JSON list of C-alpha atoms in Angstrom, two decimals:
[
{"chain": "A", "resi": 1, "resn": "MET", "atom": "CA", "xyz": [145.80, 74.93, 3.05]},
{"chain": "A", "resi": 2, "resn": "LYS", "atom": "CA", "xyz": [145.69, 78.35, 1.38]},
{"chain": "A", "resi": 3, "resn": "LYS", "atom": "CA", "xyz": [148.01, 79.08, -1.52]},
{"chain": "A", "resi": 4, "resn": "SER", "atom": "CA", "xyz": [151.01, 81.04, -0.33]},
{"chain": "A", "resi": 5, "resn": "THR", "atom": "CA", "xyz": [152.99, 83.74, -2.08]},
{"chain": "A", "resi": 6, "resn": "ILE", "atom": "CA", "xyz": [154.22, 83.52, -5.65]},
{"chain": "A", "resi": 7, "resn": "LEU", "atom": "CA", "xyz": [157.74, 82.19, -5.77]},
{"chain": "A", "resi": 8, "resn": "ILE", "atom": "CA", "xyz": [160.23, 84.52, -7.42]},
{"chain": "A", "resi": 9, "resn": "LEU", "atom": "CA", "xyz": [163.02, 82.58, -9.11]},
{"chain": "A", "resi": 10, "resn": "ILE", "atom": "CA", "xyz": [166.27, 84.47, -8.77]},
{"chain": "A", "resi": 11, "resn": "SER", "atom": "CA", "xyz": [169.25, 84.28, -11.07]},
{"chain": "A", "resi": 12, "resn": "LEU", "atom": "CA", "xyz": [171.80, 84.19, -8.28]},
{"chain": "A", "resi": 13, "resn": "LEU", "atom": "CA", "xyz": [170.51, 80.89, -6.89]},
{"chain": "A", "resi": 14, "resn": "THR", "atom": "CA", "xyz": [173.37, 78.44, -7.34]},
{"chain": "A", "resi": 15, "resn": "LEU", "atom": "CA", "xyz": [171.35, 75.23, -7.09]},
{"chain": "A", "resi": 16, "resn": "PRO", "atom": "CA", "xyz": [168.67, 75.51, -9.81]},
{"chain": "A", "resi": 17, "resn": "VAL", "atom": "CA", "xyz": [168.74, 71.76, -10.50]},
{"chain": "A", "resi": 18, "resn": "VAL", "atom": "CA", "xyz": [169.36, 70.56, -6.98]},
{"chain": "A", "resi": 19, "resn": "ILE", "atom": "CA", "xyz": [167.28, 67.42, -7.51]},
{"chain": "A", "resi": 20, "resn": "PHE", "atom": "CA", "xyz": [169.87, 66.09, -9.91]},
{"chain": "A", "resi": 21, "resn": "ALA", "atom": "CA", "xyz": [172.97, 67.38, -8.14]},
{"chain": "A", "resi": 22, "resn": "LYS", "atom": "CA", "xyz": [175.39, 64.71, -6.94]},
{"chain": "A", "resi": 23, "resn": "THR", "atom": "CA", "xyz": [177.38, 66.77, -4.50]},
{"chain": "A", "resi": 24, "resn": "THR", "atom": "CA", "xyz": [179.60, 65.67, -1.63]},
{"chain": "A", "resi": 25, "resn": "ALA", "atom": "CA", "xyz": [177.25, 67.35, 0.83]},
{"chain": "A", "resi": 26, "resn": "ARG", "atom": "CA", "xyz": [174.28, 65.43, -0.53]},
{"chain": "A", "resi": 27, "resn": "ALA", "atom": "CA", "xyz": [176.13, 62.12, -0.41]},
{"chain": "A", "resi": 28, "resn": "ASP", "atom": "CA", "xyz": [177.39, 62.75, 3.12]},
{"chain": "A", "resi": 29, "resn": "LEU", "atom": "CA", "xyz": [173.97, 63.65, 4.53]},
{"chain": "A", "resi": 30, "resn": "GLY", "atom": "CA", "xyz": [171.82, 60.82, 3.22]},
{"chain": "A", "resi": 31, "resn": "ARG", "atom": "CA", "xyz": [168.30, 60.18, 4.48]},
{"chain": "A", "resi": 32, "resn": "PRO", "atom": "CA", "xyz": [167.39, 61.74, 7.83]},
{"chain": "A", "resi": 33, "resn": "ASP", "atom": "CA", "xyz": [167.37, 59.58, 10.97]},
{"chain": "A", "resi": 34, "resn": "MET", "atom": "CA", "xyz": [164.05, 60.83, 12.33]},
{"chain": "A", "resi": 35, "resn": "GLU", "atom": "CA", "xyz": [164.41, 59.06, 15.67]},
{"chain": "A", "resi": 36, "resn": "ALA", "atom": "CA", "xyz": [167.82, 60.63, 16.31]},
{"chain": "A", "resi": 37, "resn": "ILE", "atom": "CA", "xyz": [166.60, 64.05, 15.15]},
{"chain": "A", "resi": 38, "resn": "ALA", "atom": "CA", "xyz": [163.50, 63.87, 17.35]},
{"chain": "A", "resi": 39, "resn": "LYS", "atom": "CA", "xyz": [165.64, 63.17, 20.43]},
{"chain": "A", "resi": 40, "resn": "ALA", "atom": "CA", "xyz": [168.40, 65.68, 19.71]},
{"chain": "A", "resi": 41, "resn": "SER", "atom": "CA", "xyz": [166.07, 68.53, 18.83]},
{"chain": "A", "resi": 42, "resn": "VAL", "atom": "CA", "xyz": [164.60, 68.63, 22.35]},
{"chain": "A", "resi": 43, "resn": "ASP", "atom": "CA", "xyz": [167.80, 67.76, 24.25]},
{"chain": "A", "resi": 44, "resn": "ASP", "atom": "CA", "xyz": [169.38, 70.96, 25.56]},
{"chain": "A", "resi": 45, "resn": "THR", "atom": "CA", "xyz": [172.74, 69.19, 25.96]},
{"chain": "A", "resi": 46, "resn": "SER", "atom": "CA", "xyz": [172.89, 68.26, 22.27]},
{"chain": "A", "resi": 47, "resn": "ARG", "atom": "CA", "xyz": [174.70, 70.31, 19.64]},
{"chain": "A", "resi": 48, "resn": "PHE", "atom": "CA", "xyz": [171.55, 69.76, 17.56]},
{"chain": "A", "resi": 49, "resn": "TYR", "atom": "CA", "xyz": [169.18, 71.23, 20.15]},
{"chain": "A", "resi": 50, "resn": "TYR", "atom": "CA", "xyz": [166.61, 73.07, 18.05]},
{"chain": "A", "resi": 51, "resn": "PRO", "atom": "CA", "xyz": [166.70, 76.47, 19.80]},
{"chain": "A", "resi": 52, "resn": "ARG", "atom": "CA", "xyz": [170.50, 76.47, 19.45]},
{"chain": "A", "resi": 53, "resn": "LEU", "atom": "CA", "xyz": [170.29, 75.72, 15.72]},
{"chain": "A", "resi": 54, "resn": "LEU", "atom": "CA", "xyz": [167.52, 78.28, 15.29]},
{"chain": "A", "resi": 55, "resn": "LYS", "atom": "CA", "xyz": [169.71, 80.99, 16.80]},
{"chain": "A", "resi": 56, "resn": "SER", "atom": "CA", "xyz": [172.54, 80.08, 14.42]},
{"chain": "A", "resi": 57, "resn": "PHE", "atom": "CA", "xyz": [170.23, 80.00, 11.41]},
{"chain": "A", "resi": 58, "resn": "MET", "atom": "CA", "xyz": [168.78, 83.43, 12.11]},
{"chain": "A", "resi": 59, "resn": "ALA", "atom": "CA", "xyz": [172.21, 85.01, 12.55]},
{"chain": "A", "resi": 60, "resn": "ASN", "atom": "CA", "xyz": [173.82, 86.80, 9.61]},
{"chain": "A", "resi": 61, "resn": "ASP", "atom": "CA", "xyz": [176.60, 84.27, 9.18]},
{"chain": "A", "resi": 62, "resn": "THR", "atom": "CA", "xyz": [177.39, 81.02, 7.37]},
{"chain": "A", "resi": 63, "resn": "THR", "atom": "CA", "xyz": [178.76, 78.89, 10.20]},
{"chain": "A", "resi": 64, "resn": "MET", "atom": "CA", "xyz": [176.21, 76.05, 10.13]},
{"chain": "A", "resi": 65, "resn": "THR", "atom": "CA", "xyz": [177.34, 72.70, 8.76]},
{"chain": "A", "resi": 66, "resn": "PRO", "atom": "CA", "xyz": [175.30, 70.53, 6.35]},
{"chain": "A", "resi": 67, "resn": "GLU", "atom": "CA", "xyz": [174.49, 68.14, 9.21]},
{"chain": "A", "resi": 68, "resn": "GLU", "atom": "CA", "xyz": [173.28, 71.02, 11.37]},
{"chain": "A", "resi": 69, "resn": "PHE", "atom": "CA", "xyz": [171.05, 72.16, 8.54]},
{"chain": "A", "resi": 70, "resn": "GLN", "atom": "CA", "xyz": [169.60, 68.67, 8.31]},
{"chain": "A", "resi": 71, "resn": "TYR", "atom": "CA", "xyz": [168.84, 68.51, 12.04]},
{"chain": "A", "resi": 72, "resn": "PHE", "atom": "CA", "xyz": [167.45, 72.03, 11.92]},
{"chain": "A", "resi": 73, "resn": "TYR", "atom": "CA", "xyz": [165.13, 71.39, 8.97]},
{"chain": "A", "resi": 74, "resn": "TYR", "atom": "CA", "xyz": [163.69, 68.10, 10.21]},
{"chain": "A", "resi": 75, "resn": "GLY", "atom": "CA", "xyz": [163.84, 69.18, 13.85]},
{"chain": "A", "resi": 76, "resn": "THR", "atom": "CA", "xyz": [161.03, 71.58, 12.94]},
{"chain": "A", "resi": 77, "resn": "LEU", "atom": "CA", "xyz": [158.68, 68.58, 12.97]},
{"chain": "A", "resi": 78, "resn": "PHE", "atom": "CA", "xyz": [159.17, 68.02, 16.68]},
{"chain": "A", "resi": 79, "resn": "GLN", "atom": "CA", "xyz": [158.56, 71.52, 17.97]},
{"chain": "A", "resi": 80, "resn": "GLU", "atom": "CA", "xyz": [155.43, 72.31, 19.98]},
{"chain": "A", "resi": 81, "resn": "ASP", "atom": "CA", "xyz": [154.29, 75.05, 17.58]},
{"chain": "A", "resi": 82, "resn": "TYR", "atom": "CA", "xyz": [154.73, 72.90, 14.46]},
{"chain": "A", "resi": 83, "resn": "ASP", "atom": "CA", "xyz": [151.70, 72.66, 12.21]},
{"chain": "A", "resi": 84, "resn": "PRO", "atom": "CA", "xyz": [152.15, 71.56, 8.58]},
{"chain": "A", "resi": 85, "resn": "TYR", "atom": "CA", "xyz": [149.16, 73.69, 7.58]},
{"chain": "A", "resi": 86, "resn": "ARG", "atom": "CA", "xyz": [150.05, 76.81, 9.51]},
{"chain": "A", "resi": 87, "resn": "GLU", "atom": "CA", "xyz": [148.90, 80.07, 7.99]},
{"chain": "A", "resi": 88, "resn": "SER", "atom": "CA", "xyz": [151.41, 82.79, 7.15]},
{"chain": "A", "resi": 89, "resn": "PRO", "atom": "CA", "xyz": [151.27, 85.97, 9.27]},
{"chain": "A", "resi": 90, "resn": "ASN", "atom": "CA", "xyz": [149.87, 89.32, 8.16]},
{"chain": "A", "resi": 91, "resn": "PRO", "atom": "CA", "xyz": [147.39, 88.23, 5.45]},
{"chain": "A", "resi": 92, "resn": "ASP", "atom": "CA", "xyz": [146.56, 91.87, 4.66]},
{"chain": "A", "resi": 93, "resn": "LEU", "atom": "CA", "xyz": [150.13, 92.61, 3.63]},
{"chain": "A", "resi": 94, "resn": "LEU", "atom": "CA", "xyz": [150.20, 89.38, 1.63]},
{"chain": "A", "resi": 95, "resn": "GLN", "atom": "CA", "xyz": [147.18, 90.57, -0.36]},
{"chain": "A", "resi": 96, "resn": "GLU", "atom": "CA", "xyz": [148.99, 93.83, -1.12]},
{"chain": "A", "resi": 97, "resn": "LEU", "atom": "CA", "xyz": [151.99, 91.86, -2.34]},
{"chain": "A", "resi": 98, "resn": "ILE", "atom": "CA", "xyz": [150.24, 89.53, -4.77]},
{"chain": "A", "resi": 99, "resn": "PRO", "atom": "CA", "xyz": [150.15, 92.10, -7.63]},
{"chain": "A", "resi": 100, "resn": "ILE", "atom": "CA", "xyz": [153.70, 93.16, -6.74]},
{"chain": "A", "resi": 101, "resn": "TYR", "atom": "CA", "xyz": [154.96, 89.59, -7.13]},
{"chain": "A", "resi": 102, "resn": "ALA", "atom": "CA", "xyz": [153.38, 89.52, -10.59]},
{"chain": "A", "resi": 103, "resn": "LYS", "atom": "CA", "xyz": [155.26, 92.60, -11.82]},
{"chain": "A", "resi": 104, "resn": "GLU", "atom": "CA", "xyz": [158.21, 92.39, -14.17]},
{"chain": "A", "resi": 105, "resn": "LYS", "atom": "CA", "xyz": [159.79, 95.47, -12.59]},
{"chain": "A", "resi": 106, "resn": "ARG", "atom": "CA", "xyz": [159.41, 96.52, -8.96]},
{"chain": "A", "resi": 107, "resn": "THR", "atom": "CA", "xyz": [159.82, 99.92, -7.34]},
{"chain": "A", "resi": 108, "resn": "ARG", "atom": "CA", "xyz": [161.84, 100.65, -4.23]},
{"chain": "A", "resi": 109, "resn": "ALA", "atom": "CA", "xyz": [158.58, 100.78, -2.28]},
{"chain": "A", "resi": 110, "resn": "ASP", "atom": "CA", "xyz": [157.65, 97.36, -3.67]},
{"chain": "A", "resi": 111, "resn": "LEU", "atom": "CA", "xyz": [160.97, 95.94, -2.50]},
{"chain": "A", "resi": 112, "resn": "GLU", "atom": "CA", "xyz": [160.47, 97.40, 0.98]},
{"chain": "A", "resi": 113, "resn": "LYS", "atom": "CA", "xyz": [157.10, 95.69, 1.27]},
{"chain": "A", "resi": 114, "resn": "MET", "atom": "CA", "xyz": [158.58, 92.44, 0.03]},
{"chain": "A", "resi": 115, "resn": "ILE", "atom": "CA", "xyz": [161.45, 92.42, 2.51]},
{"chain": "A", "resi": 116, "resn": "ASP", "atom": "CA", "xyz": [159.16, 93.48, 5.35]},
{"chain": "A", "resi": 117, "resn": "TYR", "atom": "CA", "xyz": [156.84, 90.57, 4.66]},
{"chain": "A", "resi": 118, "resn": "ALA", "atom": "CA", "xyz": [159.69, 88.10, 4.10]},
{"chain": "A", "resi": 119, "resn": "ILE", "atom": "CA", "xyz": [161.20, 88.99, 7.49]},
{"chain": "A", "resi": 120, "resn": "GLN", "atom": "CA", "xyz": [157.82, 88.64, 9.22]},
{"chain": "A", "resi": 121, "resn": "VAL", "atom": "CA", "xyz": [157.25, 85.20, 7.71]},
{"chain": "A", "resi": 122, "resn": "ILE", "atom": "CA", "xyz": [160.78, 83.95, 8.39]},
{"chain": "A", "resi": 123, "resn": "ASN", "atom": "CA", "xyz": [160.53, 85.10, 12.00]},
{"chain": "A", "resi": 124, "resn": "ASP", "atom": "CA", "xyz": [157.37, 83.00, 12.25]},
{"chain": "A", "resi": 125, "resn": "ASN", "atom": "CA", "xyz": [158.59, 80.10, 10.12]},
{"chain": "A", "resi": 126, "resn": "PRO", "atom": "CA", "xyz": [162.37, 80.22, 9.47]},
{"chain": "A", "resi": 127, "resn": "ILE", "atom": "CA", "xyz": [162.31, 77.50, 6.81]},
{"chain": "A", "resi": 128, "resn": "ASP", "atom": "CA", "xyz": [159.72, 79.09, 4.54]},
{"chain": "A", "resi": 129, "resn": "LEU", "atom": "CA", "xyz": [161.47, 78.43, 1.23]},
{"chain": "A", "resi": 130, "resn": "ARG", "atom": "CA", "xyz": [159.41, 80.96, -0.70]},
{"chain": "A", "resi": 131, "resn": "GLN", "atom": "CA", "xyz": [160.16, 83.88, 1.57]},
{"chain": "A", "resi": 132, "resn": "LEU", "atom": "CA", "xyz": [163.81, 82.88, 1.92]},
{"chain": "A", "resi": 133, "resn": "THR", "atom": "CA", "xyz": [163.97, 83.07, -1.87]},
{"chain": "A", "resi": 134, "resn": "ASN", "atom": "CA", "xyz": [162.25, 86.45, -1.87]},
{"chain": "A", "resi": 135, "resn": "LYS", "atom": "CA", "xyz": [164.58, 87.71, 0.86]},
{"chain": "A", "resi": 136, "resn": "VAL", "atom": "CA", "xyz": [167.64, 86.88, -1.23]},
{"chain": "A", "resi": 137, "resn": "TYR", "atom": "CA", "xyz": [166.04, 88.48, -4.28]},
{"chain": "A", "resi": 138, "resn": "VAL", "atom": "CA", "xyz": [165.35, 91.76, -2.46]},
{"chain": "A", "resi": 139, "resn": "TYR", "atom": "CA", "xyz": [168.84, 91.94, -0.97]},
{"chain": "A", "resi": 140, "resn": "GLU", "atom": "CA", "xyz": [170.31, 91.47, -4.43]},
{"chain": "A", "resi": 141, "resn": "GLN", "atom": "CA", "xyz": [168.04, 94.14, -5.92]},
{"chain": "A", "resi": 142, "resn": "LYS", "atom": "CA", "xyz": [169.05, 96.54, -3.13]},
{"chain": "A", "resi": 143, "resn": "ARG", "atom": "CA", "xyz": [172.71, 95.69, -3.79]},
{"chain": "A", "resi": 144, "resn": "LYS", "atom": "CA", "xyz": [173.19, 94.26, -0.33]},
{"chain": "A", "resi": 145, "resn": "TYR", "atom": "CA", "xyz": [175.25, 91.49, -1.84]},
{"chain": "A", "resi": 146, "resn": "ASP", "atom": "CA", "xyz": [176.86, 90.23, 1.36]},
{"chain": "A", "resi": 147, "resn": "LEU", "atom": "CA", "xyz": [173.45, 89.66, 2.95]},
{"chain": "A", "resi": 148, "resn": "ALA", "atom": "CA", "xyz": [172.16, 88.11, -0.27]},
{"chain": "A", "resi": 149, "resn": "LYS", "atom": "CA", "xyz": [175.02, 85.59, -0.26]},
{"chain": "A", "resi": 150, "resn": "ILE", "atom": "CA", "xyz": [174.49, 84.72, 3.42]},
{"chain": "A", "resi": 151, "resn": "TRP", "atom": "CA", "xyz": [170.79, 83.95, 2.96]},
{"chain": "A", "resi": 152, "resn": "GLN", "atom": "CA", "xyz": [171.44, 82.24, -0.37]},
{"chain": "A", "resi": 153, "resn": "TYR", "atom": "CA", "xyz": [173.83, 79.94, 1.50]},
{"chain": "A", "resi": 154, "resn": "LYS", "atom": "CA", "xyz": [171.10, 79.10, 4.03]},
{"chain": "A", "resi": 155, "resn": "LEU", "atom": "CA", "xyz": [168.48, 78.49, 1.36]},
{"chain": "A", "resi": 156, "resn": "ASN", "atom": "CA", "xyz": [170.81, 76.35, -0.74]},
{"chain": "A", "resi": 157, "resn": "HIS", "atom": "CA", "xyz": [171.66, 74.15, 2.23]},
{"chain": "A", "resi": 158, "resn": "LEU", "atom": "CA", "xyz": [168.01, 73.60, 3.08]},
{"chain": "A", "resi": 159, "resn": "LEU", "atom": "CA", "xyz": [167.46, 72.53, -0.53]},
{"chain": "A", "resi": 160, "resn": "LEU", "atom": "CA", "xyz": [170.42, 70.16, -0.26]},
{"chain": "A", "resi": 161, "resn": "VAL", "atom": "CA", "xyz": [168.90, 68.63, 2.86]},
{"chain": "A", "resi": 162, "resn": "ILE", "atom": "CA", "xyz": [165.74, 67.81, 0.92]},
{"chain": "A", "resi": 163, "resn": "ALA", "atom": "CA", "xyz": [167.73, 66.58, -2.08]},
{"chain": "A", "resi": 164, "resn": "ALA", "atom": "CA", "xyz": [169.77, 64.31, 0.17]},
{"chain": "A", "resi": 165, "resn": "SER", "atom": "CA", "xyz": [166.65, 62.64, 1.55]},
{"chain": "A", "resi": 166, "resn": "GLY", "atom": "CA", "xyz": [166.03, 60.64, -1.64]},
{"chain": "A", "resi": 167, "resn": "THR", "atom": "CA", "xyz": [165.72, 60.72, -5.40]},
{"chain": "A", "resi": 168, "resn": "GLY", "atom": "CA", "xyz": [161.94, 61.02, -5.61]},
{"chain": "A", "resi": 169, "resn": "VAL", "atom": "CA", "xyz": [161.72, 58.40, -8.36]},
{"chain": "A", "resi": 170, "resn": "ASP", "atom": "CA", "xyz": [159.69, 55.90, -6.31]},
{"chain": "A", "resi": 171, "resn": "GLN", "atom": "CA", "xyz": [158.12, 55.50, -2.88]},
{"chain": "A", "resi": 172, "resn": "ASP", "atom": "CA", "xyz": [161.18, 53.79, -1.39]},
{"chain": "A", "resi": 173, "resn": "ASN", "atom": "CA", "xyz": [163.31, 56.79, -2.35]},
{"chain": "A", "resi": 174, "resn": "ALA", "atom": "CA", "xyz": [160.79, 59.57, -1.85]},
{"chain": "A", "resi": 175, "resn": "PHE", "atom": "CA", "xyz": [161.96, 63.04, -0.86]},
{"chain": "A", "resi": 176, "resn": "ILE", "atom": "CA", "xyz": [161.07, 64.04, 2.70]},
{"chain": "A", "resi": 177, "resn": "VAL", "atom": "CA", "xyz": [159.73, 67.50, 3.44]},
{"chain": "A", "resi": 178, "resn": "VAL", "atom": "CA", "xyz": [158.23, 69.10, 6.54]},
{"chain": "A", "resi": 179, "resn": "TYR", "atom": "CA", "xyz": [155.59, 71.32, 4.89]},
{"chain": "A", "resi": 180, "resn": "PRO", "atom": "CA", "xyz": [153.30, 70.46, 1.95]},
{"chain": "A", "resi": 181, "resn": "GLN", "atom": "CA", "xyz": [154.21, 73.66, 0.11]},
{"chain": "A", "resi": 182, "resn": "HIS", "atom": "CA", "xyz": [157.87, 72.59, 0.14]},
{"chain": "A", "resi": 183, "resn": "GLU", "atom": "CA", "xyz": [157.01, 69.89, -2.39]},
{"chain": "A", "resi": 184, "resn": "TYR", "atom": "CA", "xyz": [156.11, 72.58, -4.91]},
{"chain": "A", "resi": 185, "resn": "ASP", "atom": "CA", "xyz": [158.81, 75.04, -3.89]},
{"chain": "A", "resi": 186, "resn": "PHE", "atom": "CA", "xyz": [161.54, 72.42, -4.11]},
{"chain": "A", "resi": 187, "resn": "LEU", "atom": "CA", "xyz": [160.46, 71.45, -7.63]},
{"chain": "A", "resi": 188, "resn": "ASN", "atom": "CA", "xyz": [159.98, 75.05, -8.76]},
{"chain": "A", "resi": 189, "resn": "ILE", "atom": "CA", "xyz": [163.40, 76.13, -7.57]},
{"chain": "A", "resi": 190, "resn": "SER", "atom": "CA", "xyz": [164.74, 73.12, -9.45]},
{"chain": "A", "resi": 191, "resn": "LYS", "atom": "CA", "xyz": [163.18, 74.66, -12.59]},
{"chain": "A", "resi": 192, "resn": "LEU", "atom": "CA", "xyz": [160.34, 72.16, -12.77]},
{"chain": "A", "resi": 193, "resn": "THR", "atom": "CA", "xyz": [156.66, 73.08, -12.75]},
{"chain": "A", "resi": 194, "resn": "ALA", "atom": "CA", "xyz": [154.20, 71.00, -10.76]},
{"chain": "A", "resi": 195, "resn": "SER", "atom": "CA", "xyz": [151.19, 70.14, -12.93]},
{"chain": "A", "resi": 196, "resn": "SER", "atom": "CA", "xyz": [149.16, 67.80, -10.71]},
{"chain": "A", "resi": 197, "resn": "GLN", "atom": "CA", "xyz": [149.22, 66.10, -7.32]},
{"chain": "A", "resi": 198, "resn": "ARG", "atom": "CA", "xyz": [147.76, 62.93, -5.89]},
{"chain": "A", "resi": 199, "resn": "PHE", "atom": "CA", "xyz": [147.97, 61.18, -2.54]},
{"chain": "A", "resi": 200, "resn": "GLU", "atom": "CA", "xyz": [149.10, 57.56, -2.56]},
{"chain": "A", "resi": 201, "resn": "PRO", "atom": "CA", "xyz": [148.52, 55.52, 0.61]},
{"chain": "A", "resi": 202, "resn": "PRO", "atom": "CA", "xyz": [149.85, 55.10, 3.13]},
{"chain": "A", "resi": 203, "resn": "HIS", "atom": "CA", "xyz": [151.76, 58.42, 3.24]},
{"chain": "A", "resi": 204, "resn": "PHE", "atom": "CA", "xyz": [153.03, 59.64, -0.12]},
{"chain": "A", "resi": 205, "resn": "ASP", "atom": "CA", "xyz": [152.33, 62.62, -2.34]},
{"chain": "A", "resi": 206, "resn": "TYR", "atom": "CA", "xyz": [153.09, 62.21, -6.03]},
{"chain": "A", "resi": 207, "resn": "ILE", "atom": "CA", "xyz": [153.68, 65.42, -7.98]},
{"chain": "A", "resi": 208, "resn": "THR", "atom": "CA", "xyz": [153.75, 65.33, -11.77]},
{"chain": "A", "resi": 209, "resn": "VAL", "atom": "CA", "xyz": [155.90, 67.97, -13.45]},
{"chain": "A", "resi": 210, "resn": "THR", "atom": "CA", "xyz": [156.50, 69.80, -16.70]},
{"chain": "A", "resi": 211, "resn": "GLY", "atom": "CA", "xyz": [159.87, 71.08, -17.84]},
{"chain": "A", "resi": 212, "resn": "ALA", "atom": "CA", "xyz": [161.72, 67.83, -17.18]},
{"chain": "A", "resi": 213, "resn": "LYS", "atom": "CA", "xyz": [164.58, 66.84, -19.47]},
{"chain": "A", "resi": 214, "resn": "ASP", "atom": "CA", "xyz": [164.43, 63.77, -21.71]},
{"chain": "A", "resi": 215, "resn": "ASN", "atom": "CA", "xyz": [164.48, 60.46, -19.79]},
{"chain": "A", "resi": 216, "resn": "SER", "atom": "CA", "xyz": [163.64, 62.30, -16.56]},
{"chain": "A", "resi": 217, "resn": "PRO", "atom": "CA", "xyz": [160.73, 61.13, -14.38]},
{"chain": "A", "resi": 218, "resn": "GLU", "atom": "CA", "xyz": [157.27, 62.49, -15.14]},
{"chain": "A", "resi": 219, "resn": "GLY", "atom": "CA", "xyz": [156.84, 63.15, -11.45]},
{"chain": "A", "resi": 220, "resn": "TYR", "atom": "CA", "xyz": [158.35, 62.80, -7.99]},
{"chain": "A", "resi": 221, "resn": "TYR", "atom": "CA", "xyz": [157.34, 61.13, -4.74]},
{"chain": "A", "resi": 222, "resn": "PHE", "atom": "CA", "xyz": [157.36, 62.84, -1.35]},
{"chain": "A", "resi": 223, "resn": "ASN", "atom": "CA", "xyz": [157.16, 60.95, 1.93]},
{"chain": "A", "resi": 224, "resn": "ILE", "atom": "CA", "xyz": [154.85, 62.82, 4.33]},
{"chain": "A", "resi": 225, "resn": "ASN", "atom": "CA", "xyz": [154.68, 60.14, 7.02]},
{"chain": "A", "resi": 226, "resn": "GLU", "atom": "CA", "xyz": [156.21, 62.15, 9.87]},
{"chain": "A", "resi": 227, "resn": "MET", "atom": "CA", "xyz": [154.34, 65.25, 8.80]},
{"chain": "A", "resi": 228, "resn": "LEU", "atom": "CA", "xyz": [151.05, 63.36, 9.13]},
{"chain": "A", "resi": 229, "resn": "ASN", "atom": "CA", "xyz": [152.12, 61.74, 12.40]},
{"chain": "A", "resi": 230, "resn": "GLN", "atom": "CA", "xyz": [152.79, 65.11, 13.99]},
{"chain": "A", "resi": 231, "resn": "TYR", "atom": "CA", "xyz": [149.62, 66.66, 12.59]},
{"chain": "A", "resi": 232, "resn": "PHE", "atom": "CA", "xyz": [147.32, 63.91, 13.85]},
{"chain": "A", "resi": 233, "resn": "ARG", "atom": "CA", "xyz": [149.13, 63.83, 17.20]},
{"chain": "A", "resi": 234, "resn": "LYS", "atom": "CA", "xyz": [148.03, 67.41, 17.70]},
{"chain": "A", "resi": 235, "resn": "HIS", "atom": "CA", "xyz": [144.64, 66.98, 16.02]},
{"chain": "A", "resi": 236, "resn": "PRO", "atom": "CA", "xyz": [143.45, 63.51, 17.12]},
{"chain": "A", "resi": 237, "resn": "GLY", "atom": "CA", "xyz": [139.85, 64.34, 16.27]},
{"chain": "A", "resi": 238, "resn": "GLU", "atom": "CA", "xyz": [140.73, 64.62, 12.59]},
{"chain": "A", "resi": 239, "resn": "LEU", "atom": "CA", "xyz": [142.42, 61.22, 12.67]},
{"chain": "A", "resi": 240, "resn": "ASN", "atom": "CA", "xyz": [139.23, 59.69, 14.03]},
{"chain": "A", "resi": 241, "resn": "ASN", "atom": "CA", "xyz": [137.25, 61.32, 11.23]},
{"chain": "A", "resi": 242, "resn": "ALA", "atom": "CA", "xyz": [139.74, 60.12, 8.63]},
{"chain": "A", "resi": 243, "resn": "GLU", "atom": "CA", "xyz": [139.41, 56.52, 9.84]},
{"chain": "A", "resi": 244, "resn": "LYS", "atom": "CA", "xyz": [135.61, 56.49, 9.59]}
]
């Protein structure tokens, strides 16, 4: 999987240490029921039908509930176009943006390129945490504060969904994500820096971190079982190669 865009950490994000947050929303959500989510996401009579949630997510409002965010995030796994290693659109524009992301100060033209790319990516993959972060950042810089707050709300609730899936301290309580890059994005937004990664059978990634407080774990576990299930279901040839 190619490295995606640099993540811009924005001061207005209200959940910088979401891993450690013990909020009511996190407690109420708990770990996702993948079987229930898989059924509801493709059932057009369900309030959690994925296309219905997608329409709500893309709208400029804040009407979705924490439970709807949970079904929306994990419902991504069960869509026909899901691929955990999907490439971002418009690689040429991405190359133009790499030096822009590295700047300390950005021009109006820089911001226009950033928002253009963020919108393209989110239209292709609505739960791209990096470009959701960049979208909020640009709206704030352009003083479109109402839009910034709306998309901050959406991003924060996706982060809460991941935080609610576990504690990450061991395999039994591993966080659950739907894209590999979300492991790094989730930690980075929580003001931790991933320093190394290893796969632990049967289906766990372990990410070591720097920047943790005293008595905090040296790393966090992520459960990628369903991610792998969906990938190999669509790429059975690679499963056969992996088993040899």
